[in-house]
PDB file of C-alpha atoms in Angstrom:
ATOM      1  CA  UNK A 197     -11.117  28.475  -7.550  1.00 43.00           C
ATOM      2  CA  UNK A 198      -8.936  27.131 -10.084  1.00 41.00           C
ATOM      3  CA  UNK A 199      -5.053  28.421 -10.148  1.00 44.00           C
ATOM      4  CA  UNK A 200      -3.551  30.147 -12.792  1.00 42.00           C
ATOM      5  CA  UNK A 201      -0.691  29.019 -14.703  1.00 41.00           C
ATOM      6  CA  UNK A 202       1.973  31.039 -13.192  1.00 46.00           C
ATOM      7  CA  UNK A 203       0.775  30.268  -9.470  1.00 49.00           C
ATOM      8  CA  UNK A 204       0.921  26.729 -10.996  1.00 44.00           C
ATOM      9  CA  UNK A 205       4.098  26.698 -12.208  1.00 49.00           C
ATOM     10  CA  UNK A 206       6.012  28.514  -9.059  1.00 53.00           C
ATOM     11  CA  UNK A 207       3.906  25.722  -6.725  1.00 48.00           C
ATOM     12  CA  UNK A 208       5.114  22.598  -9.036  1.00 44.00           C
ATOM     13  CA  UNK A 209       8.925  24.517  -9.125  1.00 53.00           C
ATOM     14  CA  UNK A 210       8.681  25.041  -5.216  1.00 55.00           C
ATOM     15  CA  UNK A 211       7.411  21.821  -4.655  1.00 48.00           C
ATOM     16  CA  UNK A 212      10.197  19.749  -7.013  1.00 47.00           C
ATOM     17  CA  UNK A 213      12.883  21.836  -5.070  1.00 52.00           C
ATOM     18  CA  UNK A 214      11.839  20.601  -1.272  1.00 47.00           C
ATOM     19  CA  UNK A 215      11.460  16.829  -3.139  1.00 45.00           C
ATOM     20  CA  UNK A 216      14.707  17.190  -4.517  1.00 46.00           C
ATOM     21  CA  UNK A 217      16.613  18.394  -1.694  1.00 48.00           C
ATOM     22  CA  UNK A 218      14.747  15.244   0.224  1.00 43.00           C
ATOM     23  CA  UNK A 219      16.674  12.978  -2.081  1.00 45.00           C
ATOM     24  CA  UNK A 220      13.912  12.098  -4.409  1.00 44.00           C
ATOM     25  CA  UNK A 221      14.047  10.959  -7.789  1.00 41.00           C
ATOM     26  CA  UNK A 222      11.546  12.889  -9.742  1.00 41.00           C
ATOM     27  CA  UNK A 223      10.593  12.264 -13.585  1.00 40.00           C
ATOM     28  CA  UNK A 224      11.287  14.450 -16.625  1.00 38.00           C
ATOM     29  CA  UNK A 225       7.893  14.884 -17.819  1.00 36.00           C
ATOM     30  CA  UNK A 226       9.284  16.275 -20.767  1.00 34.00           C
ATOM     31  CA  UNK A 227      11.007  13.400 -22.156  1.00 36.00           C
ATOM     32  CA  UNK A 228       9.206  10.543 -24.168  1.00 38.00           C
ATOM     33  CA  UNK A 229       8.012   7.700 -22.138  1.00 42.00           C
ATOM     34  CA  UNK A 230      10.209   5.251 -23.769  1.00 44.00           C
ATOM     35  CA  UNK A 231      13.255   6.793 -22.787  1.00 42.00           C
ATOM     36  CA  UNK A 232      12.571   7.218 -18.750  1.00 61.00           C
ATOM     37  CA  UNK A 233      13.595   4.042 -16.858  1.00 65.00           C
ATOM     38  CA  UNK A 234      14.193   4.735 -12.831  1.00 64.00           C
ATOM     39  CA  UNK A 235      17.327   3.739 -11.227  1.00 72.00           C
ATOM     40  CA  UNK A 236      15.304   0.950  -9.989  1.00 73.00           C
ATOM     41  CA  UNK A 237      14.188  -0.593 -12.950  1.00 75.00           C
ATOM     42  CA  UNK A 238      10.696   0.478 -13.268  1.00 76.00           C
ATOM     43  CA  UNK A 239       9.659   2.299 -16.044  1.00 69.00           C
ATOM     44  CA  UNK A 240       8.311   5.547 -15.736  1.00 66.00           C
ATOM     45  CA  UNK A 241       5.007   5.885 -17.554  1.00 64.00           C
ATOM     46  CA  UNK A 242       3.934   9.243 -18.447  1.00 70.00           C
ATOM     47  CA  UNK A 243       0.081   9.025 -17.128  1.00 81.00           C
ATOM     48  CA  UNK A 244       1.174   7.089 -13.912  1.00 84.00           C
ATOM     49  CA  UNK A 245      -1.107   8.204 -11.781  1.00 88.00           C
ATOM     50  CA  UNK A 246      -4.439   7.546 -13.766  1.00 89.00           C
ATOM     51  CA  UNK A 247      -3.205   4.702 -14.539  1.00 88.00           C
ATOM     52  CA  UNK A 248      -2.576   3.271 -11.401  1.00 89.00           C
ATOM     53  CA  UNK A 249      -6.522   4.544 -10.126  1.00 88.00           C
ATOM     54  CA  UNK A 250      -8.056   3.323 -13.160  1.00 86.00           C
ATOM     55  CA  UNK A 251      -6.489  -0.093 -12.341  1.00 83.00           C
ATOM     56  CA  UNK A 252      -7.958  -0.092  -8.489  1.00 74.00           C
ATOM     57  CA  UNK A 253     -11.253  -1.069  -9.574  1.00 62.00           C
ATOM     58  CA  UNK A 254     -12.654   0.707  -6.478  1.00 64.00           C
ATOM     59  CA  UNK A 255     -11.608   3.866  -7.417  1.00 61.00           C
ATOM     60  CA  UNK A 256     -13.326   4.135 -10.817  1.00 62.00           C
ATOM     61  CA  UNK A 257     -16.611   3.898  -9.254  1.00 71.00           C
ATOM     62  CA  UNK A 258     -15.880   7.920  -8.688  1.00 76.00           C
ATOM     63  CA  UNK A 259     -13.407   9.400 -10.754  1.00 87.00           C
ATOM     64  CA  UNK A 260     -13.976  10.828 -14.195  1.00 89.00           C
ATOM     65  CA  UNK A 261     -11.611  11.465 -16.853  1.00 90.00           C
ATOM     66  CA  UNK A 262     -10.714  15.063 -16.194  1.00 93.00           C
ATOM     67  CA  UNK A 263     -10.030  13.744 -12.113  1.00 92.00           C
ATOM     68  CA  UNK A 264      -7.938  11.072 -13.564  1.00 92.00           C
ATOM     69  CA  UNK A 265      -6.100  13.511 -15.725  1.00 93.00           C
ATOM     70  CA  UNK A 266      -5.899  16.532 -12.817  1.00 94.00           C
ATOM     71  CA  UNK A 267      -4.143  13.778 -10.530  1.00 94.00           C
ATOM     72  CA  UNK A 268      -1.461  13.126 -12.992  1.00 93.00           C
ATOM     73  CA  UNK A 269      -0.853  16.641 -13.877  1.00 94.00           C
ATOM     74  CA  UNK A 270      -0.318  17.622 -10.161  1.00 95.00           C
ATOM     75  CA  UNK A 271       1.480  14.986  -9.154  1.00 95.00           C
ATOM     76  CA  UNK A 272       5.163  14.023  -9.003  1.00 93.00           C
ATOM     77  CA  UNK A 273       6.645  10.953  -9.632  1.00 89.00           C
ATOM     78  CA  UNK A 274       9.218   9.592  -7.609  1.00 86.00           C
ATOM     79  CA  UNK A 275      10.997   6.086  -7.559  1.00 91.00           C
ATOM     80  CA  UNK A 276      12.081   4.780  -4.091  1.00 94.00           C
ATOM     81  CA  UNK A 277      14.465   1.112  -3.858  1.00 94.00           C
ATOM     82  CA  UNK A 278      13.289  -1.807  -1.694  1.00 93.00           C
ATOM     83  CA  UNK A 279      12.847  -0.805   2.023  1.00 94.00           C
ATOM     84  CA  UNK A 280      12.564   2.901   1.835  1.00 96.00           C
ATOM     85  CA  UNK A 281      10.646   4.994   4.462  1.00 97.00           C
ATOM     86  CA  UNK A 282       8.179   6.916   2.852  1.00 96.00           C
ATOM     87  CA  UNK A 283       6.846   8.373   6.179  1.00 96.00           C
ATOM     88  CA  UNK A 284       6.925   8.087   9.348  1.00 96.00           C
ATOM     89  CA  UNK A 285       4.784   7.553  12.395  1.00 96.00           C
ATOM     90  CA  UNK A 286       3.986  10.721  14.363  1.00 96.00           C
ATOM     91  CA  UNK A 287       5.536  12.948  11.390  1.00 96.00           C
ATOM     92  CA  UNK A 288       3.796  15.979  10.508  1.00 97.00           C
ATOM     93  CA  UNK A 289       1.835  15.607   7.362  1.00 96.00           C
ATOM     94  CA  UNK A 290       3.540  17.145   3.927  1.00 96.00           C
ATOM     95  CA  UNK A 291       1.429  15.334   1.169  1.00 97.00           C
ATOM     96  CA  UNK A 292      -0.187  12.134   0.110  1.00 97.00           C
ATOM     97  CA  UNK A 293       1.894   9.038  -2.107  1.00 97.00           C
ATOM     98  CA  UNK A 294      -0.174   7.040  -4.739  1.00 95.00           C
ATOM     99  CA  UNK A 295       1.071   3.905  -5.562  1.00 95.00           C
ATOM    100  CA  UNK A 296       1.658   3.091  -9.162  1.00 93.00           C
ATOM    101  CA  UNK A 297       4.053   0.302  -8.858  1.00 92.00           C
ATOM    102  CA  UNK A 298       5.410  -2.088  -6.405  1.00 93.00           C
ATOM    103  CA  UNK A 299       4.290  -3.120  -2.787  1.00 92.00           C
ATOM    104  CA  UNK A 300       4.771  -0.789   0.659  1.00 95.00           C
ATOM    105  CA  UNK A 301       3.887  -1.895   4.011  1.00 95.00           C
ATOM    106  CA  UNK A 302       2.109   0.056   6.692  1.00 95.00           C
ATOM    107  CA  UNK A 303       3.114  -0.167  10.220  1.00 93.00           C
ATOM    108  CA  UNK A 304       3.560   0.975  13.606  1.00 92.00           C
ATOM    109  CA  UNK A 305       5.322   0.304  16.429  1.00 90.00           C
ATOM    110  CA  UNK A 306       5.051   0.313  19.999  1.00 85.00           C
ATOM    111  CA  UNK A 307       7.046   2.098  22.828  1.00 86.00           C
ATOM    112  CA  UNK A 308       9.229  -1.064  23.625  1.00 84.00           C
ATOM    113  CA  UNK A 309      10.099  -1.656  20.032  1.00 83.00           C
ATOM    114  CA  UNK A 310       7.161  -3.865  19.226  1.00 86.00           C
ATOM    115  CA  UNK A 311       5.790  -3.901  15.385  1.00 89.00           C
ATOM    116  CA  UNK A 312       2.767  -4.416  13.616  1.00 88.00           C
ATOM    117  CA  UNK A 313       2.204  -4.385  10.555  1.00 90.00           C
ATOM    118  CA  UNK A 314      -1.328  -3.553   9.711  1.00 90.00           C
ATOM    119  CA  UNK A 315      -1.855  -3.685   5.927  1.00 90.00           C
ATOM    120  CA  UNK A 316       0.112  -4.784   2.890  1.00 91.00           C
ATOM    121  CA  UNK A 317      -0.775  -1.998   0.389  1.00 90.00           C
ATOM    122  CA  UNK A 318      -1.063  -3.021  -3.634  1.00 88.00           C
ATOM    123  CA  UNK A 319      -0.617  -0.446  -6.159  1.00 91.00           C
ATOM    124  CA  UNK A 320      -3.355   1.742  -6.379  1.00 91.00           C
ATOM    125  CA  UNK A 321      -4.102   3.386  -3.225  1.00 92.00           C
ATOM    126  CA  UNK A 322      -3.481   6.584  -1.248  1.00 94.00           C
ATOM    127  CA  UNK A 323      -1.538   6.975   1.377  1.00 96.00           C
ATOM    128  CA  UNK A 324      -0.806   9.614   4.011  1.00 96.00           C
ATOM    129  CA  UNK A 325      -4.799  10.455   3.553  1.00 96.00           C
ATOM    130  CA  UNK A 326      -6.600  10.440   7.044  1.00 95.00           C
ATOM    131  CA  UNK A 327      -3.234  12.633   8.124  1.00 97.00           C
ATOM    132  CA  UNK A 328      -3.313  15.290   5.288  1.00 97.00           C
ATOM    133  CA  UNK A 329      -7.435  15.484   5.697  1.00 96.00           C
ATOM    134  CA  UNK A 330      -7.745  16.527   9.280  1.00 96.00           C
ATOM    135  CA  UNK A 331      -3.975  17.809   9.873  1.00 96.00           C
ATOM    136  CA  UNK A 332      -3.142  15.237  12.668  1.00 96.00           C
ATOM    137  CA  UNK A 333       0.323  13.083  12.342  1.00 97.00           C
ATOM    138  CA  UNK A 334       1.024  10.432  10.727  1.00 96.00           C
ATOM    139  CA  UNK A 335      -0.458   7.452  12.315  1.00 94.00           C
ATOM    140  CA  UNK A 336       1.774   4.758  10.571  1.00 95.00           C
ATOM    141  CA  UNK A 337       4.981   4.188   9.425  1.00 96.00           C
ATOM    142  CA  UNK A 338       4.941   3.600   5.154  1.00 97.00           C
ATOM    143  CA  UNK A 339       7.903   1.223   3.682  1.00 96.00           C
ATOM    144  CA  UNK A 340       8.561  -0.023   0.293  1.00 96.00           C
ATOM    145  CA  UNK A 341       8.716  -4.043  -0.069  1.00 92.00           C
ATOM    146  CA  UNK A 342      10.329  -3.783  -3.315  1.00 92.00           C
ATOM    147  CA  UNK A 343      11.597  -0.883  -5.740  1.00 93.00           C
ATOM    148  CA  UNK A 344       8.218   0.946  -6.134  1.00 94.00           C
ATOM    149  CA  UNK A 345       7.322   3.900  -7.695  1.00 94.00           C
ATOM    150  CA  UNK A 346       4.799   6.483  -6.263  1.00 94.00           C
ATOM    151  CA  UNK A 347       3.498   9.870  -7.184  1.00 95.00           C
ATOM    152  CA  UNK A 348       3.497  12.633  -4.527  1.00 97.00           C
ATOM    153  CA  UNK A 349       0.865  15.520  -4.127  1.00 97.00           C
ATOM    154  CA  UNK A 350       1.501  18.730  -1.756  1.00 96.00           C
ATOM    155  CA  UNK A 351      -0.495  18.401   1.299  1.00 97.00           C
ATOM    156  CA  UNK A 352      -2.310  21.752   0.274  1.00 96.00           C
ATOM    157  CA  UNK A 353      -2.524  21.771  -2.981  1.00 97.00           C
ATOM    158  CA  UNK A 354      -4.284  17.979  -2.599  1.00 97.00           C
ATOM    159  CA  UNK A 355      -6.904  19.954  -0.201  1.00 97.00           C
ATOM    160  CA  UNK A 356      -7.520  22.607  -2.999  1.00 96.00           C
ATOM    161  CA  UNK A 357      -8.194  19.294  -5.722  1.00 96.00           C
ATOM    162  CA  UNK A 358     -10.961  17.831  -2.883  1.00 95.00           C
ATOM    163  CA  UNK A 359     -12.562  21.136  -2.967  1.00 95.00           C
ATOM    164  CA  UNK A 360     -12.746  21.897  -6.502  1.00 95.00           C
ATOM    165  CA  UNK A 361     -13.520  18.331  -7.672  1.00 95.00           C
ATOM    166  CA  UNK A 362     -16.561  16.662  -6.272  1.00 93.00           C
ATOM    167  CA  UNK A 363     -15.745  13.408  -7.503  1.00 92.00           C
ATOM    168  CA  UNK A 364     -12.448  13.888  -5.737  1.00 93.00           C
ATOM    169  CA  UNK A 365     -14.217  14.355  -3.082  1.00 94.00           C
ATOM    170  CA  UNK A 366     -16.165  10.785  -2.908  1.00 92.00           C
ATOM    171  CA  UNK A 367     -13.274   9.278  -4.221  1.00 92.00           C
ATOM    172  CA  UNK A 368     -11.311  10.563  -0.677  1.00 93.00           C
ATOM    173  CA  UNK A 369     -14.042   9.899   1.502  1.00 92.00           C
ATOM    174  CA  UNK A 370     -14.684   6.202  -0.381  1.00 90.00           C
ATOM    175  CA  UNK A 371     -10.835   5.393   0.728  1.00 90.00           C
ATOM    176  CA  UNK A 372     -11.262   6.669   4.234  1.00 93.00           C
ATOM    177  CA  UNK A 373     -13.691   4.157   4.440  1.00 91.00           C
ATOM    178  CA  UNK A 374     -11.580   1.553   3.029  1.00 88.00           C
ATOM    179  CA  UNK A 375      -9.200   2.494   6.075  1.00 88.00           C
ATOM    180  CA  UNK A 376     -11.722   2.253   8.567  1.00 89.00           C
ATOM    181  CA  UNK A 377     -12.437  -1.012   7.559  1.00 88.00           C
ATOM    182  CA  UNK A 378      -9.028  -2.446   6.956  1.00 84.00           C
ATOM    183  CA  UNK A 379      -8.863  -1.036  10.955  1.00 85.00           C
ATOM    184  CA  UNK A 380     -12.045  -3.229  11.705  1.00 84.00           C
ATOM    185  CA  UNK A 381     -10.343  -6.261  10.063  1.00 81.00           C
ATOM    186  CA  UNK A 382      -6.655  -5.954  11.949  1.00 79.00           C
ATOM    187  CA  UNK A 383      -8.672  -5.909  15.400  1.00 79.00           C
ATOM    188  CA  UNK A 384     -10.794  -9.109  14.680  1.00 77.00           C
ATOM    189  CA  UNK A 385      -7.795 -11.099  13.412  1.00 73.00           C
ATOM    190  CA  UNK A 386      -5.342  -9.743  16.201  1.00 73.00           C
ATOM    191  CA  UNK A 387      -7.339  -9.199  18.665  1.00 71.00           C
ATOM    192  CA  UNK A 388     -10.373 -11.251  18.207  1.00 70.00           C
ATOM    193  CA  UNK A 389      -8.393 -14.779  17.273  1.00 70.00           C
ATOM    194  CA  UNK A 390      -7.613 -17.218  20.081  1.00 76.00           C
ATOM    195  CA  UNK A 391      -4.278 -18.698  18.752  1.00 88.00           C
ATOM    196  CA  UNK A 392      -1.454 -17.841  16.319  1.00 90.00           C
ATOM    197  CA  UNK A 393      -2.507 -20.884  14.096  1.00 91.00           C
ATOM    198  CA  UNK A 394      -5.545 -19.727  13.578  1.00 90.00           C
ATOM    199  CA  UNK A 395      -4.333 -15.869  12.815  1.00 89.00           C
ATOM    200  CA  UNK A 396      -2.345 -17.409  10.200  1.00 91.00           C
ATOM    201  CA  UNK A 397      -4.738 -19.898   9.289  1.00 90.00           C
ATOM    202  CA  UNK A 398      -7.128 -16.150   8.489  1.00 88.00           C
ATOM    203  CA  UNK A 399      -4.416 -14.675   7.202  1.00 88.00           C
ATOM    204  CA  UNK A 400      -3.194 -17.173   4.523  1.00 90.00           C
ATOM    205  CA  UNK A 401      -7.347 -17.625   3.310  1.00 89.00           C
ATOM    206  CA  UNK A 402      -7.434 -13.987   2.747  1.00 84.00           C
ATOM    207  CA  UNK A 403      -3.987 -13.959   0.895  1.00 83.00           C
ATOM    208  CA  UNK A 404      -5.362 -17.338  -1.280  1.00 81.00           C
ATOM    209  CA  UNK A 405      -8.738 -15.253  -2.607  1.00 70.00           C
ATOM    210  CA  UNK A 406      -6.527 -14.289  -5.957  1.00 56.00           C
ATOM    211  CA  UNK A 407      -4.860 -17.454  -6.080  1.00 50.00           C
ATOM    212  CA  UNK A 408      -5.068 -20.049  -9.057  1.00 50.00           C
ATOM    213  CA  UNK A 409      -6.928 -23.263  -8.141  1.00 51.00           C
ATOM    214  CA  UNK A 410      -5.797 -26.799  -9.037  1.00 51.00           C
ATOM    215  CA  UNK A 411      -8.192 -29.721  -8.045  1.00 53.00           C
ATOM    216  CA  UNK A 412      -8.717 -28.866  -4.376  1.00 62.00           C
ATOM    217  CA  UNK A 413      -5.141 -26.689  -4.182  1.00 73.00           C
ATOM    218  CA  UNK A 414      -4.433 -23.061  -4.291  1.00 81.00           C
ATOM    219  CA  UNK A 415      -0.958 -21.843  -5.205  1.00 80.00           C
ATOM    220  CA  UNK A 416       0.084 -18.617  -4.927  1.00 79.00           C
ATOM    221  CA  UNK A 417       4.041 -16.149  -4.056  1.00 81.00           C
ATOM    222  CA  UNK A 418       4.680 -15.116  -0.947  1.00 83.00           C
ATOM    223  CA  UNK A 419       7.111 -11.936  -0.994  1.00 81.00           C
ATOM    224  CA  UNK A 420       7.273 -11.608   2.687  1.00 88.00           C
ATOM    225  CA  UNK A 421       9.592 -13.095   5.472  1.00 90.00           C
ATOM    226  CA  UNK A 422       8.368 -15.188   8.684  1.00 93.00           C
ATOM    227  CA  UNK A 423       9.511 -11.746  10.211  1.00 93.00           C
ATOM    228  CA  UNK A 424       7.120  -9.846   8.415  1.00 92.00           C
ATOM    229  CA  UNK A 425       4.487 -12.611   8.423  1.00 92.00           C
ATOM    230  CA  UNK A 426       4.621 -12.433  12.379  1.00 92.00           C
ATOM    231  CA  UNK A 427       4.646  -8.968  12.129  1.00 90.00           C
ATOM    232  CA  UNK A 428       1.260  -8.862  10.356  1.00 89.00           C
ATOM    233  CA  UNK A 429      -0.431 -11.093  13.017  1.00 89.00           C
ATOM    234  CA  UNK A 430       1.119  -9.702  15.994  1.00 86.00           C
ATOM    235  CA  UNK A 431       3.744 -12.613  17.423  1.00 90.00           C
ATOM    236  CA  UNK A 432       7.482 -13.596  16.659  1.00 91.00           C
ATOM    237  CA  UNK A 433       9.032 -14.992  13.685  1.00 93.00           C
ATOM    238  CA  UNK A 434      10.015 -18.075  15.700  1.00 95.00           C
ATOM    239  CA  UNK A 435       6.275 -18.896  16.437  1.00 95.00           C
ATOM    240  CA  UNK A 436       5.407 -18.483  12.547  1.00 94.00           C
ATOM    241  CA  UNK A 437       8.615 -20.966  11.690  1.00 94.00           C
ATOM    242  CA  UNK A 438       6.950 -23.122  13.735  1.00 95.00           C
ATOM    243  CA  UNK A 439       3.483 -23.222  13.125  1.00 94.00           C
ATOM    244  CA  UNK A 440       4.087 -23.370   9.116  1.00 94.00           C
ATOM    245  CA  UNK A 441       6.344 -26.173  10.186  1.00 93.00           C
ATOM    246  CA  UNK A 442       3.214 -27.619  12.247  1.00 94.00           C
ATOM    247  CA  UNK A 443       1.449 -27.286   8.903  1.00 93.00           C
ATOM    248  CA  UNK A 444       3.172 -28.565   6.564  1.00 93.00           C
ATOM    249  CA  UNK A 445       3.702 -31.629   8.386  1.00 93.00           C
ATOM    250  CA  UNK A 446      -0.104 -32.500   8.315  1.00 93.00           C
ATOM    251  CA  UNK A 447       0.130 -31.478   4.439  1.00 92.00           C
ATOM    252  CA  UNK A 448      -2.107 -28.726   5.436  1.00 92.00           C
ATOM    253  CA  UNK A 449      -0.123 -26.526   2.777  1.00 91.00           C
ATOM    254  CA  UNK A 450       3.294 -26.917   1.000  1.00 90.00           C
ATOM    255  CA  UNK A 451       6.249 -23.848   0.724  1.00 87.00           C
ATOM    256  CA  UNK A 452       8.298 -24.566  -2.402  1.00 86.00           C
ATOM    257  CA  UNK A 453      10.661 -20.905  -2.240  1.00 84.00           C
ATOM    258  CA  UNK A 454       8.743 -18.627  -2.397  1.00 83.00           C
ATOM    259  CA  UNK A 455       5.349 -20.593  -3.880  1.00 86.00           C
ATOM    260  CA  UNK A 456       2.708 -21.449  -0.856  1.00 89.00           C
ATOM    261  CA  UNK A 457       0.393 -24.071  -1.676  1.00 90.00           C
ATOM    262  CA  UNK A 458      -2.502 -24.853   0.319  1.00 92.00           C
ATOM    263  CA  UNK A 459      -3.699 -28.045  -0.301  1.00 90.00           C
ATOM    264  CA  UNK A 460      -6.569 -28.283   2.551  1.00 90.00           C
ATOM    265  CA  UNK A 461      -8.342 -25.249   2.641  1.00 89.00           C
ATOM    266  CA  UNK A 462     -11.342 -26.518   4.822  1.00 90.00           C
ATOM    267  CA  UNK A 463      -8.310 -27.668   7.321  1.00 91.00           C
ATOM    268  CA  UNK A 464      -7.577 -24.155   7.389  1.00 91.00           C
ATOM    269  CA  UNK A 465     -11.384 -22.693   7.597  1.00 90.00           C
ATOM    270  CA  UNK A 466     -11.003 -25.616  10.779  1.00 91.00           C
ATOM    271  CA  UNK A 467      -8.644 -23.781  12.284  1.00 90.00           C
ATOM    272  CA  UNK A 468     -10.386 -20.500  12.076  1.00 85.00           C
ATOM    273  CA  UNK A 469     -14.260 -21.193  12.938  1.00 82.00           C
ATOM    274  CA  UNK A 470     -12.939 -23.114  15.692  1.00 72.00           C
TER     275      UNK A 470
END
């Protein structure tokens, strides 16, 4: 049953109050789209949630234009700087975050203090899902890698879209999935792989599927430290210094800054069929 446009507007007023008093930077919808830049340096598009799905080639498979369009007119956008906490791990649920721009990490960490990171998230996706669906915690800790911006939906009010919308409803159950799988993947590098080189050597092939070729090369940035990187295989930033070191020195790849190039990728598919 679809809400009428007072209930609408004291839920969006309600809900822009509790983001506000959180600290949150939320969007005049009102002014033109030229004029909003974020504190951050990100500009704030006017249609940034549709946008952001329409760009995640996965989720057009389900959602129509009038989805699309529902998403960005329940949503709230909000602009958060490099390393901010979206969530936490064993919170209570309040909503869901789409990311429109900018990176976040998921991770979790374990009673002595131990992280790992399970998934580096690119702009497009939902997150908070599983937790707001069956009412559980929050099984992972969300952080921004860089000044992102995100659009927030009410925990309920998301439930009333799934139930209303039935290609809402694939779309949520079609990133579950995604989830599930991303779980699959994090327990056959981590726990699956015999040695840090080759976790690395699995993690860099994955990271070099976008990358530009050049003869038998692939370039592409890396944004993250060797505590992050470690972080995302499960061992210490001293063992990844020293296994990229290990690397580089049989011109297995090259790290110019930021730029990794791999110039032996069947050294590295070696390393992980071994």
């Amino acid at each position: 049953m679809l809400l009428c446009n007072d209930d609408r507007q004291a839920i969006l007023e309600s809900e822009t109050a509790l983001l506000e008093e959180s600290g949150f930077i939320i969007s005049d919808l009102t002014r033109p789209t030229s004029a909003r830049i974020s504190p951050y340096g990100l500009p704030m598009g006017e249609h940034c949630v549709s946008s952001a799905l329409r760009a995640h080639a996965s989720s057009s498979l389900f959602l129509c234009d009038a989805s699309l369009a529902e998403f960005d007119r329940i949503a709230h956008t909000t602009s958060f700087p490099e390393g901010a906490v979206l969530f936490l791990e064993g919170q209570s649920p309040q909503g869901v975050y789409i990311l429109c721009q900018g990176r976040v990490k998921l991770m979790t960490t374990s009673r002595d203090g131990k992280t790992i990171i399970t998934r580096i998230v690119p702009p497009g996706e939902t997150l908070g899902l599983q937790s707001v669906v069956t009412g559980k915690p929050y099984e992972l800790t969300v952080q921004t890698l860089q000044p992102s911006q995100l659009a927030f939906i009410n925990g309920a009010q998301f439930l009333r879209f799934i139930k209303e919308d039935v290609d809402v409803c694939l779309y949520v159950a079609q990133q579950l999935g995604r989830e599930c799988q991303s779980a699959y993947e994090v327990i056959r590098s981590i726990g699956l792989s015999h040695s840090v080189s080759e976790k690395l050597a699995r993690l860099l092939l994955q990271w070099s599927g976008d990358g530009p070729f050049t003869d038998d090369s692939i370039g592409f940035k890396i944004s993250l430290t060797h505590e992050e990187i470690a972080q995302l295989i499960g061992t210490t930033r001293e063992t990844i210094t020293r296994t990229l070191g290990e690397l580089k020195k049989r011109r297995v790849l090259e790290v110019t800054g930021s730029t990794l190039l791999i110039r032996n990728r069947a050294a590295l598919q070696a390393l992980v069929d071994h």
